[in-house]
Short mmCIF file of C-alpha atoms in Angstrom, two decimals:
data_model
loop_
_atom_site.label_atom_id
_atom_site.label_comp_id
_atom_site.label_asym_id
_atom_site.label_seq_id
_atom_site.Cartn_x
_atom_site.Cartn_y
_atom_site.Cartn_z
CA LEU Y 1 -0.04 -0.06 -0.08
CA ALA Y 2 1.38 3.47 -0.68
CA TYR Y 3 1.20 6.46 1.37
CA GLY Y 4 -2.26 8.26 1.19
CA GLN Y 5 -3.98 5.12 -0.12
CA THR Y 6 -6.83 3.28 1.52
CA SER Y 7 -7.77 -0.44 1.51
CA ALA Y 8 -11.02 -2.13 2.83
CA LEU Y 9 -10.63 -4.72 5.70
CA SER Y 10 -12.62 -7.91 5.62
CA PHE Y 11 -12.39 -11.24 7.45
CA HIS Y 12 -13.23 -14.90 6.51
CA GLY Y 13 -13.60 -17.75 8.66
CA GLY Y 14 -13.62 -17.89 12.41
CA SER Y 15 -16.22 -19.57 14.76
CA GLY Y 16 -19.06 -18.07 16.54
CA SER Y 17 -21.23 -15.12 15.84
CA GLY Y 18 -19.25 -12.29 17.60
CA ALA Y 19 -18.49 -9.03 15.86
CA VAL Y 20 -15.02 -8.85 14.23
CA GLY Y 21 -13.05 -5.54 15.01
CA PHE Y 22 -9.91 -4.49 13.41
CA SER Y 23 -6.98 -2.70 15.27
CA VAL Y 24 -3.52 -1.61 14.43
CA THR Y 25 -1.37 -3.59 16.52
CA ALA Y 26 2.15 -2.43 15.12
CA GLY Y 27 3.13 0.71 13.29
CA PRO Y 28 0.35 3.01 14.38
CA GLY Y 29 1.99 6.04 12.86
CA ASN Y 30 2.01 4.33 9.39
CA CYS Y 31 -1.72 3.25 9.19
CA SER Y 32 -4.89 3.89 10.77
CA ILE Y 33 -8.38 2.16 10.74
CA GLN Y 34 -11.67 3.85 10.37
CA ASN Y 35 -14.48 1.17 10.71
CA THR Y 36 -13.29 -1.17 8.19
CA THR Y 37 -11.26 1.18 5.97
CA LEU Y 38 -7.40 1.12 6.54
CA THR Y 39 -5.48 4.38 5.54
CA ALA Y 40 -1.80 4.48 5.01
CA THR Y 41 -0.72 7.69 7.16
CA GLY Y 42 3.14 7.28 7.11
CA VAL Y 43 5.80 5.09 5.37
CA GLY Y 44 6.99 1.73 7.01
CA PRO Y 45 5.56 -1.38 8.66
CA CYS Y 46 2.12 -1.87 9.77
CA THR Y 47 0.28 -4.82 11.39
CA VAL Y 48 -3.41 -5.15 11.41
CA THR Y 49 -5.22 -7.54 13.79
CA ALA Y 50 -8.74 -8.96 13.51
CA THR Y 51 -10.56 -10.01 16.53
CA GLN Y 52 -13.90 -11.83 16.94
CA ALA Y 53 -15.82 -11.02 20.15
CA GLY Y 54 -16.17 -14.13 22.34
CA ASN Y 55 -13.34 -16.00 20.30
CA PRO Y 56 -9.73 -15.97 21.69
CA GLN Y 57 -8.27 -16.53 18.17
CA VAL Y 58 -6.98 -13.56 16.22
CA ALA Y 59 -5.75 -12.98 12.78
CA SER Y 60 -3.01 -10.53 11.82
CA VAL Y 61 -1.60 -9.25 8.53
CA ASN Y 62 1.60 -7.36 8.08
CA LEU Y 63 1.85 -4.68 5.57
CA THR Y 64 4.53 -2.38 4.33
CA ILE Y 65 3.61 1.17 3.49
CA THR Y 66 5.61 2.76 0.69
CA GLN Y 67 6.27 6.17 -0.46
CA ALA Y 68 3.67 7.33 -2.99
CA THR Y 69 4.02 9.10 -6.41
CA GLN Y 70 3.59 12.89 -6.19
CA ALA Y 71 0.76 14.71 -7.96
CA PRO Y 72 1.85 15.92 -11.37
CA LEU Y 73 4.53 18.95 -11.54
CA THR Y 74 4.50 21.66 -14.16
CA ALA Y 75 7.31 24.01 -14.86
CA PHE Y 76 7.19 27.36 -16.14
CA ALA Y 77 9.44 29.75 -17.92
CA THR Y 78 8.49 33.56 -17.89
CA PRO Y 79 9.08 34.87 -20.62
CA ASN Y 80 9.62 31.87 -22.89
CA GLU Y 81 11.25 33.65 -25.62
CA LEU Y 82 14.54 35.72 -24.70
CA LEU Y 83 17.44 37.60 -26.47
CA VAL Y 84 20.81 36.48 -25.74
CA GLY Y 85 21.86 38.00 -22.23
CA GLY Y 86 18.37 37.91 -21.22
CA SER Y 87 16.79 36.02 -18.40
CA SER Y 88 13.64 34.23 -17.54
CA THR Y 89 12.07 33.40 -14.19
CA LEU Y 90 11.56 29.58 -13.61
CA SER Y 91 8.80 28.32 -11.47
CA ALA Y 92 6.85 25.18 -10.78
CA GLN Y 93 3.34 24.30 -9.58
CA GLY Y 94 2.18 20.91 -8.28
CA GLY Y 95 3.73 17.93 -6.72
CA SER Y 96 3.27 16.70 -3.23
CA GLY Y 97 4.82 16.75 0.15
CA THR Y 98 7.67 19.07 1.33
CA GLY Y 99 10.67 18.33 -0.99
CA ALA Y 100 12.51 21.15 -2.48
CA VAL Y 101 12.18 22.17 -6.04
CA TRP Y 102 15.11 22.83 -8.50
CA PHE Y 103 15.35 23.43 -12.30
CA GLN Y 104 17.70 21.62 -14.89
CA ILE Y 105 18.47 22.12 -18.52
CA ASP Y 106 17.28 19.18 -20.34
CA SER Y 107 18.46 20.10 -23.76
CA GLY Y 108 20.16 23.11 -25.38
CA PHE Y 109 22.92 23.35 -22.98
CA GLU Y 110 24.74 25.74 -25.45
CA SER Y 111 21.67 28.19 -25.27
CA CYS Y 112 20.91 28.54 -21.66
CA THR Y 113 22.19 28.11 -18.17
CA VAL Y 114 20.13 27.75 -15.05
CA GLN Y 115 21.15 29.55 -11.86
CA GLY Y 116 18.62 28.94 -9.05
CA ASN Y 117 15.24 29.87 -10.35
CA GLU Y 118 16.45 31.95 -13.17
CA LEU Y 119 17.29 30.86 -16.81
CA VAL Y 120 19.94 32.87 -18.49
CA ALA Y 121 20.09 33.08 -22.30
CA VAL Y 122 23.73 32.65 -23.54
CA ALA Y 123 23.53 31.85 -27.19
CA PRO Y 124 20.83 31.81 -30.14
CA GLY Y 125 18.76 28.26 -30.13
CA THR Y 126 16.25 26.53 -27.98
CA CYS Y 127 16.78 24.97 -24.60
CA THR Y 128 14.42 23.05 -22.66
CA VAL Y 129 14.07 23.08 -18.93
CA ARG Y 130 12.63 20.45 -16.30
CA ALA Y 131 11.40 21.16 -12.78
CA TYR Y 132 12.12 18.63 -10.12
CA LYS Y 133 10.59 18.30 -6.64
CA ALA Y 134 12.60 16.13 -4.23
CA ALA Y 135 11.46 13.13 -2.44
CA ASP Y 136 10.34 13.34 1.29
CA ALA Y 137 9.37 10.73 3.79
CA ASN Y 138 6.14 9.99 2.09
CA TYR Y 139 6.53 10.76 -1.52
CA TYR Y 140 9.23 9.69 -4.25
CA VAL Y 141 11.17 12.41 -6.45
CA ILE Y 142 9.09 13.75 -9.35
CA SER Y 143 9.93 15.48 -12.56
CA SER Y 144 7.86 17.94 -14.85
CA PRO Y 145 7.44 17.73 -18.45
CA THR Y 146 9.95 20.13 -20.26
CA VAL Y 147 9.29 23.58 -21.06
CA ALA Y 148 11.00 25.23 -24.18
CA VAL Y 149 12.74 28.46 -24.29
CA THR Y 150 13.68 30.18 -27.38
CA VAL Y 151 16.87 32.28 -27.50
CA ASN Y 152 17.19 34.92 -30.33
CA ALA Y 153 20.29 36.78 -31.27
CA ALA Y 154 20.50 40.32 -29.63
CA PRO Y 155 20.57 43.11 -32.35
CA GLU Y 156 24.28 44.07 -32.59
CA VAL Y 157 25.12 47.83 -32.22
CA PHE Y 158 28.69 48.76 -33.66
CA GLY Y 159 30.09 51.92 -33.02
CA ASP Y 160 33.63 53.38 -33.18
CA GLY Y 161 32.72 56.91 -33.44
CA PHE Y 162 33.43 57.09 -37.28
CA GLU Y 163 30.17 55.77 -38.73
CA THR Y 164 27.93 57.91 -40.79
CA PRO Y 165 24.65 58.47 -38.96
#
């Protein structure tokens, strides 16, 4: 079971007609029970025990709660068309958990560089950037689809004082 998921609890067998109750007998920080629904509330081991009223026999199941996949992550570059020497602000939206976000050039290394959450245009061409959100205790790392940034040549102004206006 992955963090945040739920599972319906049920039982089969036993003798007598007493009601069956479920309880978390190990790993209480990793799972919880509400009626007959088990919810993964942390990452690690969890043991659920079924007990039938009036019957000294119990049955247990051991589970491992794993990290979950994060919600989709989207990267943005504003603006996404630059002149050489210009810069774009990088941002990301989505993901889950508390992991840090960072940005990385995916292609077009000759056209752009990333410095924190800023993309700097260094040569004409196209570069693509991807956002990443780090894993935390409950979620795996995630990356966004790429966002493309077009870098155009800056208009050159030459002047040595001898040109005709």
